[in-house]
């Protein structure tokens, strides 16, 4: 145990010594004070250290934050067994060894059952208070840790998203300059036209690259302009077909996604006048599809992999919906989710955890409520016992509130930690996992 805990036990020993010496002792002698101090210190340290060691051991093996229900059950069983043994030991040392008020045979007979049972209840109340205090302290530490972790996750997600967006600017410029370089040799006039159009397109890139989402309408207008540039270079070798539903125009996609996918189509497929590359952009079940006939060209150098990977990663940070890729012998298709609202990347991460957080928050409130009830019980009942023993020791009435409240406390604990609830939580978890697998 910590040094602070030992100091607290010393103060408790002194406080109980003065209380019992001045209230229950008729002969105020130095010898009686010493015996009372010895007995109080023995009870305080044996019960305090015993419960402290058990609590520290359980904190290491069964932390409250990780195994709440298991820890609660083990705590109840351990404090019942440990405190019964410790109280019998302390009472035996007090009545048989120190005060020599009885023999060993009489102590273990029914004569001392009431005294032992009374002390066991007091010890259980104190022990329950210590365990509840430990739970509240760990809950506070865990809550602070969760807040810090969530802030780090949000900052990391923002940094990752910004990094992905910053890939687009140099990537687009590099590929556009490659196209321009090819046109200068093949057709200088078209190269001039391409340069003018490229400035218009690059303006859009600069405007949109810092946005998380853009409307389908804006992205389509940009894609059509980009397709005109591709037509300038490839002429009849490439054909484009746009069939996007009007109702999808006001929905959202990640910016420059169409340009990256169109670029991928050109980069990974050959296109000739006799075998043109046909690229279709159309709506399909809340997705925007980009499909091309498969005419795979041999790669002179390995692809950088920025385009499609970038789109997939940006969508993963914004929504649970996935980017789907279909490939057959005849065609290659990418399905981009069309979003109905424009979320913020950090808010979206928070929303994906919202359901789990709400359930966990409700659970924590239930547990805190139970331990608040338990702590109140541990404080008020001993006060009522002492009040009863001082005012009317011949008529014990503290049993009624102790038993009545105790039954209510047990019922409260059962409702919070009942094993019967586990099937419901397990079933909810199975359904959520099944839904996640379906989405993937």
Short mmCIF file of C-alpha atoms in Angstrom, two decimals:
data_model
loop_
_atom_site.label_atom_id
_atom_site.label_comp_id
_atom_site.label_asym_id
_atom_site.label_seq_id
_atom_site.Cartn_x
_atom_site.Cartn_y
_atom_site.Cartn_z
CA UNK A 1 0.00 0.00 0.00
CA UNK A 2 1.00 3.64 -0.45
CA UNK A 3 2.50 5.71 2.35
CA UNK A 4 -0.57 7.98 2.24
CA UNK A 5 -2.86 5.01 2.95
CA UNK A 6 -0.82 4.04 6.03
CA UNK A 7 -1.09 7.59 7.39
CA UNK A 8 -4.86 7.50 6.85
CA UNK A 9 -5.07 4.19 8.76
CA UNK A 10 -3.10 5.72 11.64
CA UNK A 11 -5.54 8.63 11.85
CA UNK A 12 -8.49 6.21 11.74
CA UNK A 13 -6.90 4.19 14.56
CA UNK A 14 -6.53 7.32 16.73
CA UNK A 15 -10.06 8.52 15.96
CA UNK A 16 -11.68 5.18 16.83
CA UNK A 17 -9.50 4.94 19.96
CA UNK A 18 -10.70 8.28 21.31
CA UNK A 19 -14.30 7.51 20.35
CA UNK A 20 -14.51 4.11 22.07
CA UNK A 21 -12.37 5.20 25.02
CA UNK A 22 -14.49 8.22 25.92
CA UNK A 23 -17.95 6.86 24.92
CA UNK A 24 -17.90 3.17 25.89
CA UNK A 25 -15.17 2.97 28.57
CA UNK A 26 -16.23 3.56 32.21
CA UNK A 27 -12.69 3.48 33.64
CA UNK A 28 -10.60 6.22 32.03
CA UNK A 29 -7.17 4.82 32.84
CA UNK A 30 -3.93 4.87 30.87
CA UNK A 31 -3.95 1.07 30.70
CA UNK A 32 -7.47 1.01 29.17
CA UNK A 33 -6.47 3.71 26.70
CA UNK A 34 -3.44 1.66 25.63
CA UNK A 35 -5.60 -1.47 25.19
CA UNK A 36 -8.19 0.51 23.22
CA UNK A 37 -5.42 1.99 21.03
CA UNK A 38 -3.93 -1.47 20.45
CA UNK A 39 -7.31 -2.98 19.52
CA UNK A 40 -8.29 -0.06 17.27
CA UNK A 41 -4.93 -0.13 15.50
CA UNK A 42 -5.21 -3.89 15.00
CA UNK A 43 -8.70 -3.64 13.47
CA UNK A 44 -7.77 -0.65 11.31
CA UNK A 45 -4.56 -2.11 9.90
CA UNK A 46 -5.66 -5.75 9.54
CA UNK A 47 -8.93 -4.82 7.82
CA UNK A 48 -7.48 -1.81 5.96
CA UNK A 49 -4.29 -3.49 4.75
CA UNK A 50 -6.12 -6.73 3.94
CA UNK A 51 -8.74 -5.00 1.81
CA UNK A 52 -6.11 -2.69 0.29
CA UNK A 53 -3.95 -5.63 -0.84
CA UNK A 54 -6.99 -7.38 -2.32
CA UNK A 55 -8.09 -4.19 -4.10
CA UNK A 56 -4.59 -3.56 -5.54
CA UNK A 57 -4.36 -7.17 -6.74
CA UNK A 58 -7.76 -7.00 -8.43
CA UNK A 59 -6.87 -3.65 -10.03
CA UNK A 60 -3.89 -5.32 -11.71
CA UNK A 61 -5.63 -8.53 -12.76
CA UNK A 62 -9.18 -7.28 -13.43
CA UNK A 63 -9.17 -3.51 -14.16
CA UNK A 64 -12.56 -1.81 -13.78
CA UNK A 65 -12.30 -0.16 -17.21
CA UNK A 66 -11.73 -3.46 -19.07
CA UNK A 67 -13.75 -6.09 -17.17
CA UNK A 68 -16.38 -4.18 -15.20
CA UNK A 69 -18.90 -6.99 -14.67
CA UNK A 70 -16.26 -9.65 -13.91
CA UNK A 71 -14.50 -7.27 -11.52
CA UNK A 72 -17.74 -6.48 -9.68
CA UNK A 73 -18.57 -10.17 -9.17
CA UNK A 74 -15.03 -11.08 -8.07
CA UNK A 75 -14.92 -8.04 -5.73
CA UNK A 76 -18.16 -9.07 -4.02
CA UNK A 77 -16.98 -12.68 -3.54
CA UNK A 78 -13.49 -11.69 -2.38
CA UNK A 79 -14.59 -9.08 0.16
CA UNK A 80 -17.18 -11.47 1.62
CA UNK A 81 -14.63 -14.25 2.13
CA UNK A 82 -11.67 -12.03 3.10
CA UNK A 83 -13.57 -9.85 5.58
CA UNK A 84 -15.17 -12.84 7.29
CA UNK A 85 -11.70 -14.34 7.84
CA UNK A 86 -10.13 -11.02 8.89
CA UNK A 87 -12.95 -10.14 11.32
CA UNK A 88 -12.82 -13.58 12.98
CA UNK A 89 -9.04 -13.15 13.33
CA UNK A 90 -9.34 -9.64 14.84
CA UNK A 91 -12.15 -10.64 17.20
CA UNK A 92 -10.22 -13.70 18.31
CA UNK A 93 -7.13 -11.60 19.04
CA UNK A 94 -9.25 -9.00 20.84
CA UNK A 95 -11.45 -11.19 23.05
CA UNK A 96 -9.22 -14.24 23.56
CA UNK A 97 -5.62 -12.99 23.35
CA UNK A 98 -5.63 -9.31 24.38
CA UNK A 99 -8.60 -8.91 26.75
CA UNK A 100 -8.72 -12.61 27.76
CA UNK A 101 -12.49 -12.23 28.10
CA UNK A 102 -13.25 -15.74 26.84
CA UNK A 103 -11.70 -19.05 25.78
CA UNK A 104 -11.19 -20.37 22.26
CA UNK A 105 -14.04 -22.89 22.68
CA UNK A 106 -16.50 -20.20 23.81
CA UNK A 107 -15.39 -17.82 21.06
CA UNK A 108 -16.22 -20.28 18.29
CA UNK A 109 -19.53 -21.20 19.93
CA UNK A 110 -22.85 -19.47 19.22
CA UNK A 111 -22.23 -17.03 22.06
CA UNK A 112 -20.11 -14.74 19.89
CA UNK A 113 -21.99 -15.17 16.61
CA UNK A 114 -23.88 -11.88 16.98
CA UNK A 115 -20.69 -9.96 17.76
CA UNK A 116 -18.83 -11.54 14.84
CA UNK A 117 -21.74 -11.01 12.47
CA UNK A 118 -22.01 -7.34 13.50
CA UNK A 119 -18.29 -6.72 12.95
CA UNK A 120 -18.38 -8.52 9.60
CA UNK A 121 -21.15 -6.18 8.41
CA UNK A 122 -19.16 -3.12 9.48
CA UNK A 123 -16.08 -4.46 7.68
CA UNK A 124 -18.10 -5.20 4.54
CA UNK A 125 -19.46 -1.66 4.50
CA UNK A 126 -15.98 -0.16 4.81
CA UNK A 127 -14.57 -2.55 2.20
CA UNK A 128 -17.41 -1.81 -0.23
CA UNK A 129 -16.70 1.90 0.20
CA UNK A 130 -12.99 1.37 -0.61
CA UNK A 131 -13.79 -0.67 -3.74
CA UNK A 132 -16.35 1.90 -4.89
CA UNK A 133 -13.80 4.68 -4.32
CA UNK A 134 -11.27 2.73 -6.41
CA UNK A 135 -13.81 2.34 -9.20
CA UNK A 136 -14.61 6.05 -9.27
CA UNK A 137 -10.90 6.97 -9.38
CA UNK A 138 -10.21 4.59 -12.28
CA UNK A 139 -13.32 5.81 -14.08
CA UNK A 140 -12.06 9.37 -13.84
CA UNK A 141 -8.61 8.39 -15.15
CA UNK A 142 -10.14 6.35 -17.99
CA UNK A 143 -12.44 9.23 -18.98
CA UNK A 144 -9.49 11.64 -19.18
CA UNK A 145 -7.53 9.09 -21.23
CA UNK A 146 -10.47 8.61 -23.63
CA UNK A 147 -10.78 12.37 -24.16
CA UNK A 148 -7.06 12.66 -24.97
CA UNK A 149 -7.22 9.65 -27.34
CA UNK A 150 -10.24 11.06 -29.19
CA UNK A 151 -8.47 14.40 -29.65
CA UNK A 152 -5.41 12.62 -31.03
CA UNK A 153 -7.59 10.55 -33.40
CA UNK A 154 -9.31 13.69 -34.68
CA UNK A 155 -5.99 15.50 -35.20
CA UNK A 156 -4.50 12.46 -36.91
CA UNK A 157 -7.52 12.15 -39.22
CA UNK A 158 -7.29 15.83 -40.19
CA UNK A 159 -3.57 15.54 -40.85
CA UNK A 160 -4.09 12.39 -42.94
CA UNK A 161 -6.89 14.02 -44.93
CA UNK A 162 -4.83 17.13 -45.61
CA UNK A 163 -1.90 14.96 -46.71
CA UNK A 164 -4.11 13.07 -49.17
CA UNK A 165 -5.52 16.28 -50.63
CA UNK A 166 -2.04 17.76 -51.04
CA UNK A 167 -1.08 14.83 -53.28
CA UNK A 168 -3.52 16.05 -55.93
CA UNK A 169 -1.92 19.37 -56.81
CA UNK A 170 1.54 18.18 -58.00
CA UNK A 171 0.05 14.93 -59.36
CA UNK A 172 -2.38 16.74 -61.68
CA UNK A 173 0.21 19.30 -62.77
CA UNK A 174 2.79 16.62 -63.60
CA UNK A 175 0.39 14.59 -65.75
CA UNK A 176 -1.02 17.66 -67.51
CA UNK A 177 2.48 18.83 -68.43
CA UNK A 178 3.21 15.37 -69.85
CA UNK A 179 0.16 15.66 -72.12
CA UNK A 180 1.18 19.18 -73.13
CA UNK A 181 4.70 18.00 -73.91
CA UNK A 182 3.31 15.32 -76.25
CA UNK A 183 1.04 17.83 -78.04
CA UNK A 184 3.83 20.35 -78.66
CA UNK A 185 5.57 17.83 -80.91
CA UNK A 186 2.43 16.42 -82.52
CA UNK A 187 0.25 19.52 -82.98
CA UNK A 188 1.52 22.96 -81.85
CA UNK A 189 -1.83 24.69 -82.47
CA UNK A 190 -3.66 22.14 -80.33
CA UNK A 191 -0.95 22.61 -77.72
CA UNK A 192 -1.84 26.31 -77.49
CA UNK A 193 -5.52 25.46 -77.12
CA UNK A 194 -4.62 22.84 -74.52
CA UNK A 195 -2.59 25.38 -72.56
CA UNK A 196 -5.55 27.79 -72.38
CA UNK A 197 -7.92 25.03 -71.30
CA UNK A 198 -5.40 23.69 -68.80
CA UNK A 199 -5.22 27.08 -67.05
CA UNK A 200 -9.00 26.98 -66.65
CA UNK A 201 -8.87 23.44 -65.30
CA UNK A 202 -5.97 24.13 -62.97
CA UNK A 203 -7.90 27.06 -61.51
CA UNK A 204 -10.64 24.57 -60.59
CA UNK A 205 -8.01 22.27 -59.03
CA UNK A 206 -6.71 25.11 -56.87
CA UNK A 207 -10.24 26.09 -55.83
CA UNK A 208 -11.47 22.60 -54.99
CA UNK A 209 -8.45 20.77 -53.63
CA UNK A 210 -8.93 22.18 -50.10
CA UNK A 211 -12.58 21.08 -49.96
CA UNK A 212 -13.72 17.78 -48.51
CA UNK A 213 -16.63 17.36 -50.92
CA UNK A 214 -18.02 19.07 -54.03
CA UNK A 215 -21.34 18.74 -55.82
CA UNK A 216 -21.69 16.14 -58.55
CA UNK A 217 -22.67 18.96 -60.91
CA UNK A 218 -19.40 20.86 -60.35
CA UNK A 219 -17.34 17.69 -60.66
CA UNK A 220 -19.13 16.73 -63.90
CA UNK A 221 -18.54 20.16 -65.44
CA UNK A 222 -14.87 19.88 -64.59
CA UNK A 223 -14.71 16.30 -65.93
CA UNK A 224 -16.31 17.34 -69.24
CA UNK A 225 -13.73 20.11 -69.67
CA UNK A 226 -10.98 17.63 -68.90
CA UNK A 227 -12.47 15.18 -71.42
CA UNK A 228 -12.27 17.92 -74.07
CA UNK A 229 -8.54 18.15 -73.40
CA UNK A 230 -8.21 14.39 -73.76
CA UNK A 231 -10.18 14.51 -77.01
CA UNK A 232 -7.79 17.21 -78.22
CA UNK A 233 -4.92 14.81 -77.80
CA UNK A 234 -6.48 11.44 -78.71
CA UNK A 235 -9.21 12.62 -81.16
CA UNK A 236 -11.26 9.60 -82.33
CA UNK A 237 -9.27 7.14 -80.23
CA UNK A 238 -11.26 8.04 -77.08
CA UNK A 239 -15.00 8.46 -76.66
CA UNK A 240 -16.90 9.71 -73.60
CA UNK A 241 -20.53 9.06 -72.62
CA UNK A 242 -22.19 10.98 -69.76
CA UNK A 243 -25.52 9.65 -68.38
CA UNK A 244 -25.84 11.04 -64.86
CA UNK A 245 -29.29 11.52 -63.29
CA UNK A 246 -30.35 15.10 -62.69
CA UNK A 247 -31.34 14.29 -59.08
CA UNK A 248 -27.70 13.36 -58.36
CA UNK A 249 -26.41 16.80 -59.38
CA UNK A 250 -26.93 18.35 -55.93
CA UNK A 251 -25.32 15.46 -54.11
CA UNK A 252 -21.64 15.20 -53.24
CA UNK A 253 -18.45 13.37 -54.21
CA UNK A 254 -14.80 13.91 -53.29
CA UNK A 255 -13.19 16.60 -55.47
CA UNK A 256 -11.08 15.62 -58.51
CA UNK A 257 -12.20 11.99 -58.21
CA UNK A 258 -13.52 11.89 -61.79
CA UNK A 259 -10.36 13.48 -63.16
CA UNK A 260 -8.17 10.91 -61.39
CA UNK A 261 -10.28 8.00 -62.64
CA UNK A 262 -10.40 9.36 -66.20
CA UNK A 263 -6.66 9.72 -66.08
CA UNK A 264 -6.33 6.11 -64.88
CA UNK A 265 -8.44 4.92 -67.83
CA UNK A 266 -6.09 6.63 -70.29
CA UNK A 267 -2.92 5.58 -68.48
CA UNK A 268 -3.70 1.86 -68.17
CA UNK A 269 -5.39 1.26 -71.54
CA UNK A 270 -4.31 1.72 -75.16
CA UNK A 271 -6.59 3.66 -77.53
CA UNK A 272 -6.59 3.70 -81.35
CA UNK A 273 -9.03 4.81 -84.05
CA UNK A 274 -9.75 1.17 -84.91
CA UNK A 275 -10.12 0.16 -81.26
CA UNK A 276 -11.29 3.28 -79.40
CA UNK A 277 -11.35 3.49 -75.63
CA UNK A 278 -14.97 4.09 -74.55
CA UNK A 279 -15.40 5.70 -71.13
CA UNK A 280 -18.88 5.90 -69.58
CA UNK A 281 -19.88 8.05 -66.61
CA UNK A 282 -23.36 7.26 -65.26
CA UNK A 283 -25.55 6.95 -62.15
CA UNK A 284 -26.28 3.59 -60.54
CA UNK A 285 -27.96 2.98 -57.14
CA UNK A 286 -26.65 6.07 -55.29
CA UNK A 287 -23.23 5.73 -56.89
CA UNK A 288 -21.42 7.55 -59.66
CA UNK A 289 -19.85 4.94 -61.97
CA UNK A 290 -16.86 5.31 -64.28
CA UNK A 291 -16.58 2.36 -66.66
CA UNK A 292 -14.27 1.68 -69.58
CA UNK A 293 -13.77 -1.20 -71.97
CA UNK A 294 -10.62 -3.10 -70.98
CA UNK A 295 -7.72 -2.68 -73.41
CA UNK A 296 -4.77 -3.09 -71.06
CA UNK A 297 -1.50 -1.65 -72.26
CA UNK A 298 1.92 -2.89 -71.20
CA UNK A 299 3.35 -0.67 -68.50
CA UNK A 300 6.79 0.72 -69.28
CA UNK A 301 7.24 1.77 -65.67
CA UNK A 302 5.45 0.88 -62.49
CA UNK A 303 2.41 3.04 -61.63
CA UNK A 304 2.66 5.38 -58.64
CA UNK A 305 -0.77 4.21 -57.42
CA UNK A 306 -1.78 7.67 -56.25
CA UNK A 307 -5.06 8.01 -58.16
CA UNK A 308 -7.41 5.23 -57.07
CA UNK A 309 -5.73 4.71 -53.68
CA UNK A 310 -6.14 8.41 -52.93
CA UNK A 311 -9.86 8.33 -53.69
CA UNK A 312 -10.44 5.20 -51.57
CA UNK A 313 -8.60 6.68 -48.58
CA UNK A 314 -10.41 10.03 -48.77
CA UNK A 315 -13.80 8.30 -48.88
CA UNK A 316 -12.82 6.10 -45.92
CA UNK A 317 -12.22 9.24 -43.84
CA UNK A 318 -15.54 10.80 -44.81
CA UNK A 319 -18.09 7.98 -44.81
CA UNK A 320 -18.74 4.34 -43.96
CA UNK A 321 -19.71 3.68 -47.58
CA UNK A 322 -16.98 2.06 -49.65
CA UNK A 323 -15.61 2.66 -53.13
CA UNK A 324 -16.38 -0.47 -55.16
CA UNK A 325 -14.19 -1.76 -57.99
CA UNK A 326 -15.41 -4.26 -60.58
CA UNK A 327 -13.15 -5.88 -63.12
CA UNK A 328 -13.87 -8.50 -65.80
CA UNK A 329 -12.29 -9.58 -69.07
CA UNK A 330 -14.26 -6.90 -70.93
CA UNK A 331 -14.55 -3.88 -68.66
CA UNK A 332 -13.24 -2.06 -65.59
CA UNK A 333 -15.66 -0.13 -63.38
CA UNK A 334 -15.29 2.06 -60.30
CA UNK A 335 -18.34 3.01 -58.21
CA UNK A 336 -18.05 6.21 -56.19
CA UNK A 337 -20.58 6.68 -53.35
CA UNK A 338 -22.80 9.71 -53.89
CA UNK A 339 -23.33 11.40 -50.51
CA UNK A 340 -26.56 13.18 -49.55
CA UNK A 341 -24.95 15.61 -47.10
CA UNK A 342 -21.63 17.36 -46.74
CA UNK A 343 -19.96 16.16 -43.53
CA UNK A 344 -16.82 17.38 -41.85
CA UNK A 345 -14.11 14.75 -41.56
CA UNK A 346 -13.79 15.06 -37.77
CA UNK A 347 -17.56 15.16 -37.25
CA UNK A 348 -17.98 12.10 -39.43
CA UNK A 349 -15.48 10.16 -37.35
CA UNK A 350 -17.37 11.19 -34.24
CA UNK A 351 -20.69 10.11 -35.79
CA UNK A 352 -19.37 6.65 -36.65
CA UNK A 353 -18.56 6.21 -32.95
CA UNK A 354 -21.72 7.95 -31.74
CA UNK A 355 -23.85 4.85 -31.24
CA UNK A 356 -21.14 3.02 -29.32
CA UNK A 357 -20.39 6.14 -27.28
CA UNK A 358 -24.04 6.64 -26.31
CA UNK A 359 -24.34 3.03 -25.21
CA UNK A 360 -21.10 3.25 -23.23
CA UNK A 361 -22.15 6.60 -21.71
CA UNK A 362 -25.45 5.11 -20.56
CA UNK A 363 -23.61 2.11 -19.10
CA UNK A 364 -21.20 4.35 -17.17
CA UNK A 365 -24.11 6.37 -15.76
CA UNK A 366 -25.79 3.17 -14.54
CA UNK A 367 -22.58 1.97 -12.86
CA UNK A 368 -21.92 5.39 -11.30
CA UNK A 369 -25.49 5.46 -10.00
CA UNK A 370 -25.03 2.06 -8.35
CA UNK A 371 -21.74 3.01 -6.70
CA UNK A 372 -23.19 6.32 -5.58
CA UNK A 373 -25.97 4.35 -3.91
CA UNK A 374 -23.40 1.97 -2.39
CA UNK A 375 -21.23 4.81 -1.04
CA UNK A 376 -24.30 6.45 0.54
CA UNK A 377 -25.19 3.11 2.14
CA UNK A 378 -21.66 2.72 3.49
CA UNK A 379 -21.73 6.19 5.08
CA UNK A 380 -25.28 6.38 6.44
CA UNK A 381 -25.77 2.86 7.82
CA UNK A 382 -22.68 2.94 10.11
CA UNK A 383 -23.88 6.34 11.35
CA UNK A 384 -27.31 4.84 12.16
CA UNK A 385 -25.67 1.87 13.92
CA UNK A 386 -23.54 4.15 16.11
CA UNK A 387 -26.56 6.39 16.81
CA UNK A 388 -28.63 3.35 17.80
CA UNK A 389 -25.91 1.96 20.10
CA UNK A 390 -25.46 5.35 21.83
CA UNK A 391 -29.14 6.29 22.27
CA UNK A 392 -30.84 2.91 22.85
CA UNK A 393 -28.43 -0.02 23.03
CA UNK A 394 -31.12 -2.30 24.50
CA UNK A 395 -33.43 -1.86 21.51
CA UNK A 396 -31.67 -2.42 18.20
CA UNK A 397 -33.64 -0.77 15.37
CA UNK A 398 -30.80 -0.22 12.86
CA UNK A 399 -31.46 -3.69 11.39
CA UNK A 400 -34.55 -2.46 9.54
CA UNK A 401 -33.01 0.35 7.46
CA UNK A 402 -29.87 -1.74 6.96
CA UNK A 403 -31.81 -4.75 5.67
CA UNK A 404 -34.38 -2.73 3.68
CA UNK A 405 -31.83 -0.52 1.99
CA UNK A 406 -29.50 -3.50 1.58
CA UNK A 407 -32.14 -5.47 -0.34
CA UNK A 408 -32.73 -2.45 -2.57
CA UNK A 409 -28.98 -2.10 -3.09
CA UNK A 410 -28.66 -5.76 -4.09
CA UNK A 411 -31.57 -5.36 -6.54
CA UNK A 412 -29.89 -2.25 -7.98
CA UNK A 413 -26.62 -4.14 -8.37
CA UNK A 414 -28.38 -7.03 -10.09
CA UNK A 415 -30.00 -4.67 -12.59
CA UNK A 416 -26.61 -3.13 -13.41
CA UNK A 417 -24.36 -6.21 -13.36
CA UNK A 418 -26.88 -9.01 -13.98
CA UNK A 419 -25.52 -11.81 -16.15
CA UNK A 420 -28.89 -11.96 -17.90
CA UNK A 421 -28.07 -8.73 -19.75
CA UNK A 422 -25.05 -10.20 -21.47
CA UNK A 423 -27.08 -12.05 -24.11
CA UNK A 424 -28.68 -8.77 -25.23
CA UNK A 425 -25.36 -6.95 -25.53
CA UNK A 426 -23.81 -9.94 -27.29
CA UNK A 427 -26.71 -10.06 -29.77
CA UNK A 428 -26.43 -6.32 -30.52
CA UNK A 429 -22.68 -6.72 -31.08
CA UNK A 430 -23.25 -9.66 -33.46
CA UNK A 431 -25.80 -7.67 -35.51
CA UNK A 432 -23.47 -4.65 -35.77
CA UNK A 433 -20.54 -6.85 -36.83
CA UNK A 434 -22.74 -8.54 -39.46
CA UNK A 435 -23.79 -5.14 -40.83
CA UNK A 436 -20.15 -4.01 -41.00
CA UNK A 437 -19.20 -7.14 -42.95
CA UNK A 438 -22.10 -6.51 -45.36
CA UNK A 439 -20.96 -2.93 -45.97
CA UNK A 440 -17.46 -4.13 -46.73
#
